One Martini backbone bead per residue (centre of mass of N, CA, C, O) as a GRO file, in nm:
protein
  571
    1MET     BB    1   8.449  14.632   5.482
    2THR     BB    2   8.502  14.777   5.776
    3HIS     BB    3   8.482  15.029   6.002
    4LEU     BB    4   8.785  14.983   6.087
    5ASP     BB    5   8.895  15.050   5.781
    6THR     BB    6   8.837  15.338   5.797
    7PRO     BB    7   8.958  15.627   5.744
    8ARG     BB    8   9.169  15.827   5.971
    9LYS     BB    9   9.237  16.170   6.069
   10ALA     BB   10   9.126  16.422   6.238
   11ALA     BB   11   8.989  16.210   6.454
   12GLU     BB   12   9.251  16.074   6.592
   13HIS     BB   13   9.300  16.336   6.814
   14LYS     BB   14   9.098  16.320   7.112
   15MET     BB   15   9.196  16.178   7.379
   16ASP     BB   16   9.371  16.390   7.509
   17ALA     BB   17   9.136  16.590   7.577
   18LEU     BB   18   8.943  16.393   7.719
   19ILE     BB   19   9.135  16.314   7.951
   20ARG     BB   20   9.193  16.604   8.050
   21ASP     BB   21   8.865  16.686   8.087
   22PHE     BB   22   8.804  16.473   8.273
   23ASP     BB   23   8.621  16.373   8.571
   24TRP     BB   24   8.816  16.207   8.789
   25ALA     BB   25   8.723  16.293   9.078
   26ALA     BB   26   8.438  16.123   9.055
   27GLY     BB   27   8.626  15.876   9.071
   28PRO     BB   28   8.844  15.623   9.170
   29LEU     BB   29   9.115  15.783   9.069
   30GLY     BB   30   9.090  16.073   9.070
   31PRO     BB   31   9.284  16.314   9.032
   32ARG     BB   32   9.533  16.340   8.805
   33GLU     BB   33   9.755  16.473   9.000
   34ASP     BB   34   9.721  16.197   9.196
   35TRP     BB   35   9.850  16.011   9.027
   36PRO     BB   36  10.054  15.792   8.953
   37VAL     BB   37  10.334  15.802   8.777
   38SER     BB   38  10.289  15.545   8.616
   39LEU     BB   39  10.009  15.626   8.499
   40ARG     BB   40  10.092  15.888   8.358
   41ALA     BB   41  10.305  15.756   8.174
   42LEU     BB   42  10.118  15.549   8.045
   43THR     BB   43   9.922  15.756   7.921
   44GLU     BB   44  10.127  15.896   7.734
   45MET     BB   45  10.202  15.641   7.576
   46LEU     BB   46   9.920  15.569   7.478
   47LEU     BB   47   9.861  15.834   7.311
   48ALA     BB   48  10.127  15.789   7.119
   49HIS     BB   49  10.027  15.530   7.015
   50PRO     BB   50   9.937  15.361   6.708
   51PHE     BB   51   9.809  15.147   6.877
   52ALA     BB   52   9.575  14.969   7.023
   53MET     BB   53   9.501  15.081   7.363
   54MET     BB   54   9.458  14.965   7.713
   55VAL     BB   55   9.379  15.070   8.046
   56LEU     BB   56   9.345  14.883   8.357
   57TRP     BB   57   9.266  15.031   8.670
   58GLY     BB   58   9.259  14.867   8.928
   59SER     BB   59   9.010  14.680   9.077
   60GLU     BB   60   8.792  14.806   8.854
   61LEU     BB   61   8.909  14.853   8.576
   62ILE     BB   62   8.978  15.131   8.457
   63GLN     BB   63   8.933  15.309   8.158
   64LEU     BB   64   9.197  15.361   7.914
   65TYR     BB   65   9.234  15.521   7.586
   66ASN     BB   66   9.297  15.546   7.254
   67ASP     BB   67   9.225  15.627   6.938
   68PRO     BB   68   9.232  15.342   6.809
   69CYS     BB   69   9.044  15.226   7.037
   70ARG     BB   70   8.795  15.406   6.997
   71VAL     BB   71   8.699  15.261   6.740
   72ILE     BB   72   8.650  14.986   6.883
   73MET     BB   73   8.439  15.093   7.089
   74GLY     BB   74   8.244  15.275   6.953
   75ASP     BB   75   7.940  15.310   7.120
   76LYS     BB   76   8.105  15.307   7.402
   77HIS     BB   77   8.171  15.581   7.303
   78PRO     BB   78   8.251  15.778   7.579
   79GLY     BB   79   8.141  15.600   7.824
   80GLY     BB   80   8.407  15.416   7.870
   81LEU     BB   81   8.543  15.639   8.001
   82GLY     BB   82   8.612  15.561   8.334
   83GLN     BB   83   8.503  15.271   8.317
   84PRO     BB   84   8.429  14.977   8.405
   85ASN     BB   85   8.476  14.694   8.230
   86ARG     BB   86   8.222  14.538   8.320
   87GLU     BB   87   8.020  14.764   8.225
   88SER     BB   88   8.120  14.795   7.924
   89TRP     BB   89   8.167  14.445   7.899
   90PRO     BB   90   7.940  14.222   7.976
   91GLU     BB   91   7.950  14.010   7.734
   92ALA     BB   92   8.283  13.957   7.794
   93TRP     BB   93   8.343  13.890   8.094
   94PRO     BB   94   8.360  13.572   8.105
   95VAL     BB   95   8.628  13.573   7.937
   96PHE     BB   96   8.812  13.804   8.087
   97ALA     BB   97   8.819  13.765   8.399
   98PRO     BB   98   9.039  13.538   8.427
   99ILE     BB   99   9.264  13.711   8.306
  100TYR     BB  100   9.265  13.945   8.506
  101GLU     BB  101   9.329  13.776   8.751
  102GLY     BB  102   9.607  13.672   8.654
  103VAL     BB  103   9.736  13.952   8.632
  104MET     BB  104   9.671  14.083   8.915
  105MET     BB  105   9.753  13.831   9.109
  106ARG     BB  106  10.018  13.695   8.922
  107GLY     BB  107  10.146  13.844   8.665
  108GLU     BB  108  10.030  13.762   8.402
  109THR     BB  109  10.034  13.655   8.061
  110ALA     BB  110   9.809  13.711   7.777
  111SER     BB  111   9.636  13.553   7.486
  112LEU     BB  112   9.428  13.637   7.199
  113ILE     BB  113   9.334  13.474   6.899
  114ASP     BB  114   9.095  13.565   6.706
  115GLN     BB  115   8.879  13.717   6.866
  116PRO     BB  116   8.553  13.722   6.896
  117LEU     BB  117   8.360  14.036   6.843
  118THR     BB  118   8.101  14.251   6.925
  119LEU     BB  119   8.046  14.553   6.766
  120HIS     BB  120   7.939  14.900   6.815
  121LEU     BB  121   7.866  15.058   6.502
  122ASN     BB  122   7.665  15.297   6.419
  123GLY     BB  123   7.419  15.114   6.548
  124GLN     BB  124   7.584  14.845   6.477
  125ASP     BB  125   7.649  14.515   6.445
  126GLU     BB  126   7.991  14.380   6.449
  127ARG     BB  127   8.201  14.141   6.337
  128ALA     BB  128   8.507  14.069   6.505
  129PHE     BB  129   8.874  14.038   6.503
  130LEU     BB  130   9.116  13.975   6.773
  131ASN     BB  131   9.430  14.062   6.908
  132LEU     BB  132   9.504  13.988   7.254
  133THR     BB  133   9.702  14.157   7.508
  134TYR     BB  134   9.805  14.074   7.850
  135SER     BB  135   9.955  14.306   8.085
  136PRO     BB  136  10.138  14.405   8.340
  137VAL     BB  137  10.115  14.694   8.556
  138TYR     BB  138  10.289  14.927   8.763
  139ASP     BB  139  10.332  15.085   9.042
  140ASP     BB  140  10.523  15.279   9.263
  141HIS     BB  141  10.560  14.991   9.448
  142GLY     BB  142  10.564  14.726   9.239
  143ALA     BB  143  10.278  14.669   9.190
  144VAL     BB  144   9.996  14.563   9.056
  145GLY     BB  145   9.778  14.809   8.893
  146GLY     BB  146   9.730  14.667   8.600
  147VAL     BB  147   9.613  14.653   8.253
  148LEU     BB  148   9.755  14.584   7.937
  149VAL     BB  149   9.591  14.643   7.625
  150THR     BB  150   9.643  14.495   7.315
  151VAL     BB  151   9.526  14.578   6.974
  152VAL     BB  152   9.459  14.358   6.686
  153GLU     BB  153   9.313  14.366   6.391
  154THR     BB  154   9.181  14.052   6.196
  155THR     BB  155   8.931  14.049   6.011
  156ARG     BB  156   9.034  14.038   5.721
  157ARG     BB  157   9.198  13.776   5.748
  158VAL     BB  158   8.982  13.589   5.861
  159ARG     BB  159   8.780  13.624   5.629
  160ALA     BB  160   8.970  13.523   5.412
  161GLU     BB  161   9.007  13.243   5.539
  162GLN     BB  162   8.708  13.168   5.542
  163GLU     BB  163   8.665  13.193   5.239
  164ALA     BB  164   8.879  12.984   5.165
  165ALA     BB  165   8.754  12.754   5.326
  166LEU     BB  166   8.483  12.762   5.180
  167HIS     BB  167   8.600  12.707   4.902
  168ARG     BB  168   8.729  12.439   4.975
  169ALA     BB  169   8.469  12.304   5.064
  170LYS     BB  170   8.330  12.326   4.791
  171VAL     BB  171   8.540  12.170   4.632
  172GLU     BB  172   8.528  11.914   4.803
  173ARG     BB  173   8.228  11.866   4.759
  174ARG     BB  174   8.240  11.849   4.455
  175ASN     BB  175   8.441  11.613   4.445
  176ALA     BB  176   8.274  11.422   4.617
  177THR     BB  177   8.034  11.422   4.428
  178LEU     BB  178   8.178  11.315   4.178
  179GLU     BB  179   8.279  11.054   4.309
  180THR     BB  180   8.008  10.948   4.396
  181PHE     BB  181   7.881  10.942   4.103
  182ALA     BB  182   8.088  10.755   3.983
  183VAL     BB  183   8.030  10.516   4.171
  184LEU     BB  184   7.724  10.511   4.131
  185THR     BB  185   7.722  10.458   3.826
  186ARG     BB  186   7.865  10.188   3.850
  187ASP     BB  187   7.668  10.047   4.050
  188LEU     BB  188   7.406  10.083   3.877
  189ALA     BB  189   7.528   9.885   3.644
  190LEU     BB  190   7.530   9.606   3.847
  191ASP     BB  191   7.213   9.634   3.876
  192THR     BB  192   6.835   9.539   3.873
  193ASP     BB  193   6.725   9.607   4.146
  194PRO     BB  194   6.533   9.861   4.247
  195LEU     BB  195   6.588   9.871   4.562
  196THR     BB  196   6.893   9.860   4.537
  197LEU     BB  197   6.926  10.122   4.376
  198ILE     BB  198   6.793  10.310   4.584
  199ARG     BB  199   6.989  10.244   4.818
  200LEU     BB  200   7.241  10.347   4.682
  201VAL     BB  201   7.146  10.640   4.669
  202GLN     BB  202   7.102  10.688   4.969
  203ASN     BB  203   7.397  10.623   5.063
  204ALA     BB  204   7.531  10.846   4.879
  205VAL     BB  205   7.363  11.118   4.958
  206LEU     BB  206   7.354  11.162   5.265
  207PRO     BB  207   7.652  11.270   5.308
  208LEU     BB  208   7.625  11.520   5.115
  209LEU     BB  209   7.375  11.647   5.305
  210ASN     BB  210   7.369  11.571   5.605
  211ALA     BB  211   7.159  11.366   5.652
  212GLY     BB  212   6.947  11.163   5.845
  213PHE     BB  213   6.727  11.050   5.627
  214SER     BB  214   6.575  10.785   5.411
  215GLN     BB  215   6.276  10.738   5.199
  216TYR     BB  216   6.083  10.486   5.028
  217TYR     BB  217   5.774  10.512   4.846
  218GLU     BB  218   5.470  10.312   4.801
  219PRO     BB  219   5.171  10.235   4.680
  220GLU     BB  220   4.922  10.043   4.893
  221ASP     BB  221   4.608  10.007   4.959
  222GLY     BB  222   4.589  10.333   5.035
  223LEU     BB  223   4.905  10.333   5.104
  224TRP     BB  224   5.209  10.432   5.234
  225ARG     BB  225   5.509  10.247   5.173
  226ILE     BB  226   5.797  10.127   5.294
  227ARG     BB  227   6.085  10.005   5.100
  228SER     BB  228   6.320  10.217   5.194
  229GLN     BB  229   6.574  10.262   5.459
  230VAL     BB  230   6.798  10.529   5.572
  231GLY     BB  231   6.809  10.568   5.873
  232GLN     BB  232   6.689  10.735   6.173
  233ILE     BB  233   6.432  10.811   6.370
  234ARG     BB  234   6.409  10.971   6.690
  235THR     BB  235   6.098  10.879   6.683
  236PRO     BB  236   5.922  10.600   6.748
  237ALA     BB  237   5.630  10.694   6.681
  238VAL     BB  238   5.689  10.789   6.392
  239GLN     BB  239   5.810  10.527   6.284
  240ALA     BB  240   5.558  10.352   6.336
  241ALA     BB  241   5.364  10.516   6.155
  242LEU     BB  242   5.519  10.473   5.891
  243GLU     BB  243   5.517  10.156   5.895
  244ALA     BB  244   5.195  10.141   5.888
  245GLY     BB  245   5.112  10.378   5.714
  246LEU     BB  246   4.992  10.620   5.481
  247PRO     BB  247   4.765  10.811   5.360
  248PHE     BB  248   4.733  10.880   5.038
  249GLU     BB  249   4.537  11.152   5.026
  250THR     BB  250   4.679  11.312   5.304
  251THR     BB  251   4.988  11.299   5.213
  252SER     BB  252   5.132  11.570   5.085
  253THR     BB  253   5.439  11.513   5.063
  254LEU     BB  254   5.371  11.271   4.851
  255LEU     BB  255   5.134  11.361   4.664
  256THR     BB  256   5.248  11.602   4.510
  257PRO     BB  257   5.481  11.462   4.345
  258TRP     BB  258   5.296  11.244   4.225
  259HIS     BB  259   5.113  11.450   4.057
  260THR     BB  260   5.347  11.655   3.934
  261GLY     BB  261   5.655  11.541   3.901
  262LYS     BB  262   5.781  11.715   4.141
  263ALA     BB  263   5.976  11.854   4.355
  264GLU     BB  264   5.961  11.879   4.725
  265TYR     BB  265   6.043  12.161   4.925
  266LYS     BB  266   6.126  12.182   5.286
  267ASP     BB  267   6.253  12.382   5.536
  268VAL     BB  268   5.982  12.314   5.706
  269TYR     BB  269   5.881  12.028   5.893
  270ASP     BB  270   5.560  11.899   5.993
  271PRO     BB  271   5.435  11.603   6.092
  272ALA     BB  272   5.136  11.694   6.154
  273ALA     BB  273   5.059  11.759   5.849
  274ASP     BB  274   5.055  11.417   5.807
  275GLY     BB  275   4.942  11.287   6.086
  276LEU     BB  276   5.162  11.289   6.289
  277PRO     BB  277   5.309  11.271   6.572
  278ARG     BB  278   5.386  11.455   6.822
  279SER     BB  279   5.702  11.609   6.929
  280ASP     BB  280   6.028  11.701   7.068
  281VAL     BB  281   6.136  11.712   6.800
  282PRO     BB  282   6.281  11.889   6.589
  283LEU     BB  283   6.250  12.041   6.321
  284PHE     BB  284   6.264  11.979   5.962
  285ALA     BB  285   6.394  11.900   5.647
  286THR     BB  286   6.255  11.838   5.308
  287ALA     BB  287   6.273  11.597   5.027
  288ALA     BB  288   6.051  11.521   4.748
  289LEU     BB  289   6.085  11.259   4.498
  290PRO     BB  290   6.001  11.147   4.204
  291VAL     BB  291   5.956  10.813   4.073
  292MET     BB  292   6.042  10.728   3.735
  293VAL     BB  293   5.933  10.492   3.468
  294SER     BB  294   5.859  10.552   3.166
  295ASN     BB  295   5.650  10.781   3.273
  296GLN     BB  296   5.604  10.616   3.543
  297MET     BB  297   5.490  10.594   3.848
  298ARG     BB  298   5.640  10.451   4.158
  299GLY     BB  299   5.742  10.689   4.366
  300VAL     BB  300   5.889  10.828   4.678
  301LEU     BB  301   6.175  11.027   4.762
  302VAL     BB  302   6.318  11.087   5.089
  303PHE     BB  303   6.479  11.371   5.246
  304ALA     BB  304   6.628  11.439   5.576
  305LEU     BB  305   6.708  11.684   5.782
  306PRO     BB  306   6.813  11.748   6.120
  307GLU     BB  307   6.719  12.040   6.024
  308THR     BB  308   6.647  12.344   5.962
  309ARG     BB  309   6.678  12.430   5.604
  310LYS     BB  310   6.794  12.570   5.334
  311TRP     BB  311   6.780  12.486   5.013
  312SER     BB  312   7.030  12.468   4.811
  313PRO     BB  313   7.152  12.464   4.496
  314VAL     BB  314   7.339  12.226   4.555
  315ASP     BB  315   7.132  12.034   4.671
  316ARG     BB  316   6.949  12.031   4.420
  317ALA     BB  317   7.164  11.929   4.222
  318VAL     BB  318   7.217  11.661   4.357
  319LEU     BB  319   6.920  11.553   4.339
  320THR     BB  320   6.883  11.581   4.034
  321THR     BB  321   7.117  11.396   3.950
  322MET     BB  322   7.022  11.151   4.105
  323LYS     BB  323   6.747  11.117   3.967
  324ARG     BB  324   6.858  11.074   3.683
  325SER     BB  325   7.030  10.824   3.745
  326LEU     BB  326   6.802  10.650   3.859
  327THR     BB  327   6.620  10.647   3.611
  328LEU     BB  328   6.820  10.514   3.419
  329ALA     BB  329   6.864  10.257   3.589
  330LEU     BB  330   6.567  10.162   3.598
  331GLU     BB  331   6.528  10.145   3.291
  332ARG     BB  332   6.755   9.947   3.239
  333ALA     BB  333   6.649   9.724   3.426
  334GLU     BB  334   6.381   9.684   3.276
  335GLN     BB  335   6.504   9.605   3.006
  336ILE     BB  336   6.659   9.361   3.109
  337ARG     BB  337   6.416   9.206   3.218
  338SER     BB  338   6.270   9.190   2.949
  339VAL     BB  339   6.492   9.040   2.799
  340GLU     BB  340   6.505   8.798   2.994
  341GLN     BB  341   6.215   8.709   2.951
  342GLN     BB  342   6.238   8.666   2.647
  343ARG     BB  343   6.472   8.468   2.665
  344ALA     BB  344   6.331   8.257   2.838
  345ALA     BB  345   6.100   8.209   2.639
  346LEU     BB  346   6.283   8.125   2.403
  347LEU     BB  347   6.422   7.889   2.541
  348GLU     BB  348   6.168   7.731   2.596
  349ALA     BB  349   6.081   7.709   2.301
  350ASN     BB  350   6.339   7.568   2.202
  351GLU     BB  351   6.321   7.324   2.385
  352GLU     BB  352   6.051   7.229   2.276
  353LEU     BB  353   6.144   7.205   1.983
  354GLU     BB  354   6.369   7.002   2.032
  355ALA     BB  355   6.194   6.788   2.161
  356PHE     BB  356   6.005   6.758   1.920
  357SER     BB  357   6.218   6.682   1.710
  358TYR     BB  358   6.320   6.432   1.856
  359SER     BB  359   6.052   6.285   1.872
  360VAL     BB  360   5.978   6.284   1.572
  361SER     BB  361   6.228   6.139   1.469
  362HIS     BB  362   6.171   5.880   1.624
  363ASP     BB  363   5.876   5.831   1.521
  364LEU     BB  364   5.956   5.808   1.209
  365ARG     BB  365   6.115   5.540   1.200
  366THR     BB  366   5.893   5.329   1.204
  367PRO     BB  367   5.746   5.379   0.930
  368VAL     BB  368   6.004   5.356   0.760
  369ARG     BB  369   6.075   5.070   0.843
  370HIS     BB  370   5.812   4.951   0.732
  371ILE     BB  371   5.845   5.026   0.440
  372LYS     BB  372   6.112   4.872   0.393
  373GLY     BB  373   6.021   4.597   0.493
  374PHE     BB  374   5.770   4.553   0.302
  375SER     BB  375   5.924   4.588   0.043
  376GLU     BB  376   6.107   4.338   0.083
  377LEU     BB  377   5.879   4.132   0.114
  378LEU     BB  378   5.757   4.178  -0.167
  379ARG     BB  379   5.998   4.085  -0.329
  380LYS     BB  380   6.005   3.796  -0.210
  381SER     BB  381   5.713   3.710  -0.273
  382VAL     BB  382   5.722   3.744  -0.586
  383GLY     BB  383   5.992   3.751  -0.720
  384PRO     BB  384   6.032   3.669  -1.051
  385GLY     BB  385   5.737   3.806  -1.113
  386LEU     BB  386   5.864   4.080  -1.118
  387GLY     BB  387   5.838   4.357  -1.279
  388LEU     BB  388   5.982   4.638  -1.399
  389LYS     BB  389   5.777   4.841  -1.286
  390ASP     BB  390   5.765   4.726  -1.001
  391THR     BB  391   6.063   4.757  -0.940
  392HIS     BB  392   6.069   5.063  -0.969
  393TYR     BB  393   5.869   5.127  -0.743
  394LEU     BB  394   6.035   4.996  -0.516
  395THR     BB  395   6.287   5.169  -0.556
  396VAL     BB  396   6.156   5.440  -0.490
  397ILE     BB  397   6.071   5.363  -0.206
  398ASP     BB  398   6.358   5.304  -0.098
  399GLU     BB  399   6.480   5.581  -0.160
  400ALA     BB  400   6.279   5.748   0.008
  401ALA     BB  401   6.342   5.607   0.277
  402GLY     BB  402   6.640   5.681   0.278
  403ARG     BB  403   6.595   5.983   0.271
  404MET     BB  404   6.435   5.994   0.534
  405ASN     BB  405   6.663   5.889   0.716
  406MET     BB  406   6.854   6.124   0.663
  407LEU     BB  407   6.667   6.345   0.781
  408ILE     BB  408   6.644   6.227   1.060
  409ASP     BB  409   6.945   6.235   1.126
  410ALA     BB  410   6.969   6.542   1.094
  411MET     BB  411   6.767   6.619   1.314
  412LEU     BB  412   6.916   6.477   1.545
  413ASP     BB  413   7.180   6.626   1.513
  414LEU     BB  414   7.065   6.911   1.561
  415SER     BB  415   6.949   6.854   1.842
  416ARG     BB  416   7.212   6.752   1.974
  417THR     BB  417   7.376   7.014   1.942
  418ALA     BB  418   7.188   7.187   2.139
  419ARG     BB  419   7.197   6.982   2.404
  420LEU     BB  420   7.487   6.954   2.433
  421PRO     BB  421   7.749   7.009   2.616
  422LEU     BB  422   8.026   7.204   2.653
  423ARG     BB  423   8.381   7.111   2.624
  424VAL     BB  424   8.611   7.320   2.724
  425GLY     BB  425   8.918   7.365   2.531
  426PRO     BB  426   9.188   7.291   2.372
  427VAL     BB  427   9.224   7.343   2.006
  428ASP     BB  428   9.372   7.187   1.723
  429LEU     BB  429   9.326   7.281   1.402
  430ASP     BB  430   9.552   7.147   1.250
  431ALA     BB  431   9.486   6.854   1.336
  432LEU     BB  432   9.196   6.843   1.237
  433VAL     BB  433   9.247   6.896   0.934
  434SER     BB  434   9.436   6.657   0.891
  435GLN     BB  435   9.231   6.434   0.963
  436LEU     BB  436   9.011   6.515   0.752
  437GLN     BB  437   9.178   6.471   0.499
  438GLN     BB  438   9.206   6.167   0.534
  439GLU     BB  439   8.896   6.102   0.542
  440LEU     BB  440   8.852   6.242   0.239
  441GLU     BB  441   9.009   6.060   0.035
  442ALA     BB  442   8.780   5.877  -0.064
  443ASP     BB  443   8.616   6.119  -0.206
  444ALA     BB  444   8.894   6.189  -0.390
  445GLN     BB  445   8.893   5.965  -0.574
  446GLY     BB  446   9.001   6.043  -0.900
  447ARG     BB  447   9.099   6.333  -0.809
  448ALA     BB  448   9.199   6.675  -0.836
  449VAL     BB  449   9.352   6.785  -0.529
  450ARG     BB  450   9.423   7.104  -0.366
  451TRP     BB  451   9.581   7.176  -0.067
  452GLU     BB  452   9.569   7.499   0.122
  453VAL     BB  453   9.733   7.502   0.433
  454SER     BB  454   9.758   7.699   0.690
  455PRO     BB  455   9.840   7.795   0.979
  456LEU     BB  456   9.683   7.702   1.281
  457PRO     BB  457   9.530   7.753   1.574
  458LEU     BB  458   9.489   7.764   1.918
  459VAL     BB  459   9.182   7.699   2.070
  460SER     BB  460   8.873   7.766   2.239
  461GLY     BB  461   8.677   7.459   2.289
  462ASP     BB  462   8.489   7.212   2.139
  463HIS     BB  463   8.611   6.950   1.981
  464ASP     BB  464   8.371   6.796   1.846
  465THR     BB  465   8.212   7.042   1.724
  466LEU     BB  466   8.452   7.163   1.562
  467ARG     BB  467   8.487   6.915   1.388
  468GLN     BB  468   8.207   6.938   1.258
  469VAL     BB  469   8.251   7.208   1.120
  470LEU     BB  470   8.499   7.129   0.941
  471SER     BB  471   8.367   6.889   0.805
  472ASN     BB  472   8.146   7.042   0.658
  473LEU     BB  473   8.324   7.249   0.500
  474LEU     BB  474   8.515   7.042   0.357
  475SER     BB  475   8.298   6.858   0.225
  476ASN     BB  476   8.168   7.083   0.060
  477ALA     BB  477   8.415   7.166  -0.101
  478LEU     BB  478   8.448   6.886  -0.233
  479LYS     BB  479   8.164   6.861  -0.358
  480TYR     BB  480   8.154   7.158  -0.521
  481THR     BB  481   8.429   7.053  -0.702
  482GLN     BB  482   8.361   6.816  -0.902
  483PRO     BB  483   8.362   6.974  -1.192
  484ARG     BB  484   8.662   7.002  -1.148
  485GLU     BB  485   8.972   6.926  -1.251
  486LEU     BB  486   9.078   7.136  -1.025
  487ALA     BB  487   9.081   7.131  -0.690
  488VAL     BB  488   9.062   7.418  -0.464
  489ILE     BB  489   9.160   7.424  -0.112
  490GLU     BB  490   9.133   7.673   0.140
  491VAL     BB  491   9.314   7.728   0.458
  492TRP     BB  492   9.268   7.989   0.713
  493ALA     BB  493   9.392   8.247   0.943
  494GLU     BB  494   9.291   8.528   1.158
  495GLU     BB  495   9.420   8.775   1.365
  496ARG     BB  496   9.253   8.942   1.622
  497ALA     BB  497   9.187   9.124   1.891
  498GLU     BB  498   8.924   8.907   1.999
  499GLU     BB  499   8.981   8.700   1.750
  500TRP     BB  500   8.921   8.427   1.538
  501ALA     BB  501   8.958   8.362   1.182
  502VAL     BB  502   8.807   8.113   0.968
  503PHE     BB  503   8.887   7.974   0.639
  504VAL     BB  504   8.694   7.845   0.343
  505ARG     BB  505   8.807   7.784   0.008
  506ASP     BB  506   8.668   7.754  -0.326
  507ASN     BB  507   8.637   7.651  -0.694
  508GLY     BB  508   8.348   7.605  -0.739
  509VAL     BB  509   8.007   7.672  -0.811
  510GLY     BB  510   7.875   7.815  -0.600
  511PHE     BB  511   7.648   8.109  -0.565
  512ASP     BB  512   7.377   8.301  -0.529
  513PRO     BB  513   7.393   8.600  -0.349
  514ARG     BB  514   7.080   8.639  -0.305
  515TYR     BB  515   7.092   8.360  -0.101
  516THR     BB  516   7.266   8.402   0.159
  517SER     BB  517   7.041   8.399   0.392
  518LYS     BB  518   6.997   8.066   0.342
  519LEU     BB  519   7.252   7.901   0.417
  520PHE     BB  520   7.182   7.856   0.757
  521GLY     BB  521   6.935   7.696   0.707
  522VAL     BB  522   6.697   7.469   0.742
  523PHE     BB  523   6.667   7.290   0.450
  524GLN     BB  524   6.866   7.458   0.273
  525ARG     BB  525   6.891   7.487  -0.089
  526LEU     BB  526   7.097   7.592  -0.388
  527HIS     BB  527   7.071   7.295  -0.499
  528LEU     BB  528   7.014   7.025  -0.662
  529GLU     BB  529   6.994   6.693  -0.577
  530ARG     BB  530   7.100   6.576  -0.853
  531GLU     BB  531   7.375   6.730  -0.821
  532PHE     BB  532   7.370   6.743  -0.488
  533GLU     BB  533   7.397   6.595  -0.214
  534GLY     BB  534   7.174   6.627   0.073
  535THR     BB  535   6.993   6.800   0.357
  536GLY     BB  536   7.038   7.110   0.471
  537VAL     BB  537   7.201   7.097   0.776
  538GLY     BB  538   7.503   7.156   0.808
  539LEU     BB  539   7.511   7.477   0.827
  540ALA     BB  540   7.319   7.492   1.067
  541ASN     BB  541   7.515   7.351   1.258
  542VAL     BB  542   7.743   7.546   1.237
  543ARG     BB  543   7.597   7.792   1.349
  544ARG     BB  544   7.514   7.673   1.625
  545ILE     BB  545   7.798   7.612   1.732
  546ILE     BB  546   7.926   7.897   1.707
  547LEU     BB  547   7.721   8.046   1.883
  548ARG     BB  548   7.788   7.879   2.142
  549HIS     BB  549   8.094   8.007   2.128
  550GLY     BB  550   8.058   8.328   2.045
  551GLY     BB  551   8.024   8.345   1.736
  552THR     BB  552   8.054   8.362   1.375
  553VAL     BB  553   7.897   8.351   1.046
  554SER     BB  554   7.992   8.315   0.690
  555GLY     BB  555   7.907   8.384   0.329
  556GLN     BB  556   8.065   8.371   0.000
  557GLY     BB  557   7.954   8.410  -0.352
  558VAL     BB  558   7.986   8.289  -0.696
  559GLU     BB  559   7.856   8.189  -0.970
  560GLY     BB  560   8.110   7.966  -1.088
  561GLU     BB  561   8.357   8.079  -0.855
  562GLY     BB  562   8.281   8.008  -0.573
  563ALA     BB  563   8.359   7.982  -0.209
  564THR     BB  564   8.330   8.146   0.127
  565PHE     BB  565   8.392   8.031   0.456
  566SER     BB  566   8.325   8.152   0.797
  567PHE     BB  567   8.467   8.179   1.137
  568THR     BB  568   8.440   8.269   1.483
  569LEU     BB  569   8.658   8.304   1.783
  570PRO     BB  570   8.727   8.358   2.082
  571ARG     BB  571   9.030   8.435   2.266
   0.00000   0.00000   0.00000
């Protein structure tokens, strides 16, 4: 509430007596009884009117006003009564003089809406807002004799509107801040380069703070070096000094947050305090925030406002939130880089291992071929004189060499599976299974085998390697059901939200579930070789192929009750 809003009762009707008793004869208007009839009538109307009004009469614009206007006059009353308007309101004369001229010289009417005016009330300056209307009033000869000013105070409404506008601005700023941080959070998740992340933050925060520029510093060889800058400093000499590097130990603006790990806010920053050149550029405000990654200092991020200003709680909240988001993004980026480095090292090791396996497999063929060759030559050289024991020895050698060749082929096959590129396209699993059934008929000769194949989907993948997967699973199912009078092999698929799952189940010998973890390892066998032939590489190949397709493999079984193997493929 302003002093203008204070209730007024007994003191409301003083101007009638003041005007009556005033010594008008000593001033430009002369004795009251000699006033023009129009002025006396206007004065009577003025005193009776409930609204604040003032008459400015004659060329000197002598003031007469009523009780409501007396309150607006404030400390200018009572001296303002009978005083020229220019002397009473010197601070407002530049604004009002052109209006008075238009009214007095040309008979114009003018209005000022919500005009700000500083009133002197009870010894204090108070900002008020007024609607002012200026109208010509005429003397007894029909000429413009003065100006009638009507005053309506609008301070309460204007302040309410200003507060509403301020509230809207705060809401809009809060919404803009939330939108900015929503976009910033998304953008920070899309990049892993530290300086790119810091620049994203600088570009996002500067508009929220109405800041002039932002710089990110890191220490290097005893100097603070700018790593990222958004916005320009208005003084070329200061910019050049910053680009040349600042002494690490004496630049307190950067050193303090570096050592304390806390943000440093300065409402007034003097570049000379950090040894920078003095300039004519006005002083400004700065905020320096430490940038840490995994509790290790990395640098200092500075925001500078274009003028001195007290950092508000909202400003600090924006910067605190920004710092937290940046720290999380930098730590995530570091973790990703670490994982990528480990992955690259692992890929390199795998490639070396694959190359080694391929080389070893090739190199092993020569001695195996020599063993088989010389064994055959020995048979031919001895001829009929070869005894039963010697024949048995040579047979064991031949079988061992054959077994070694099988292992070498398996190693080459495993290496080839990892090295060959995938040619991804549509693959009809129904057609693949049908072809493989026909190929396996020879292995099923003389056996009772029932195939239960449900409709299978069209999937996306490499045709040849997926054929190898199904071939391994179906041939295993056929192999491990040999002891059964009736072998039952089921094949079906399940459609899931983001993948297809394909299953192969048999009623064969199964396996001990305690060894499930060994199923897909290289050269891992859960059954004796004399019971079921094989190299122990087939399921390892299945796993490697499916992983390259972005899927998973699994196996479940119970000893003596059969087994179920499955794999998934992304849809």
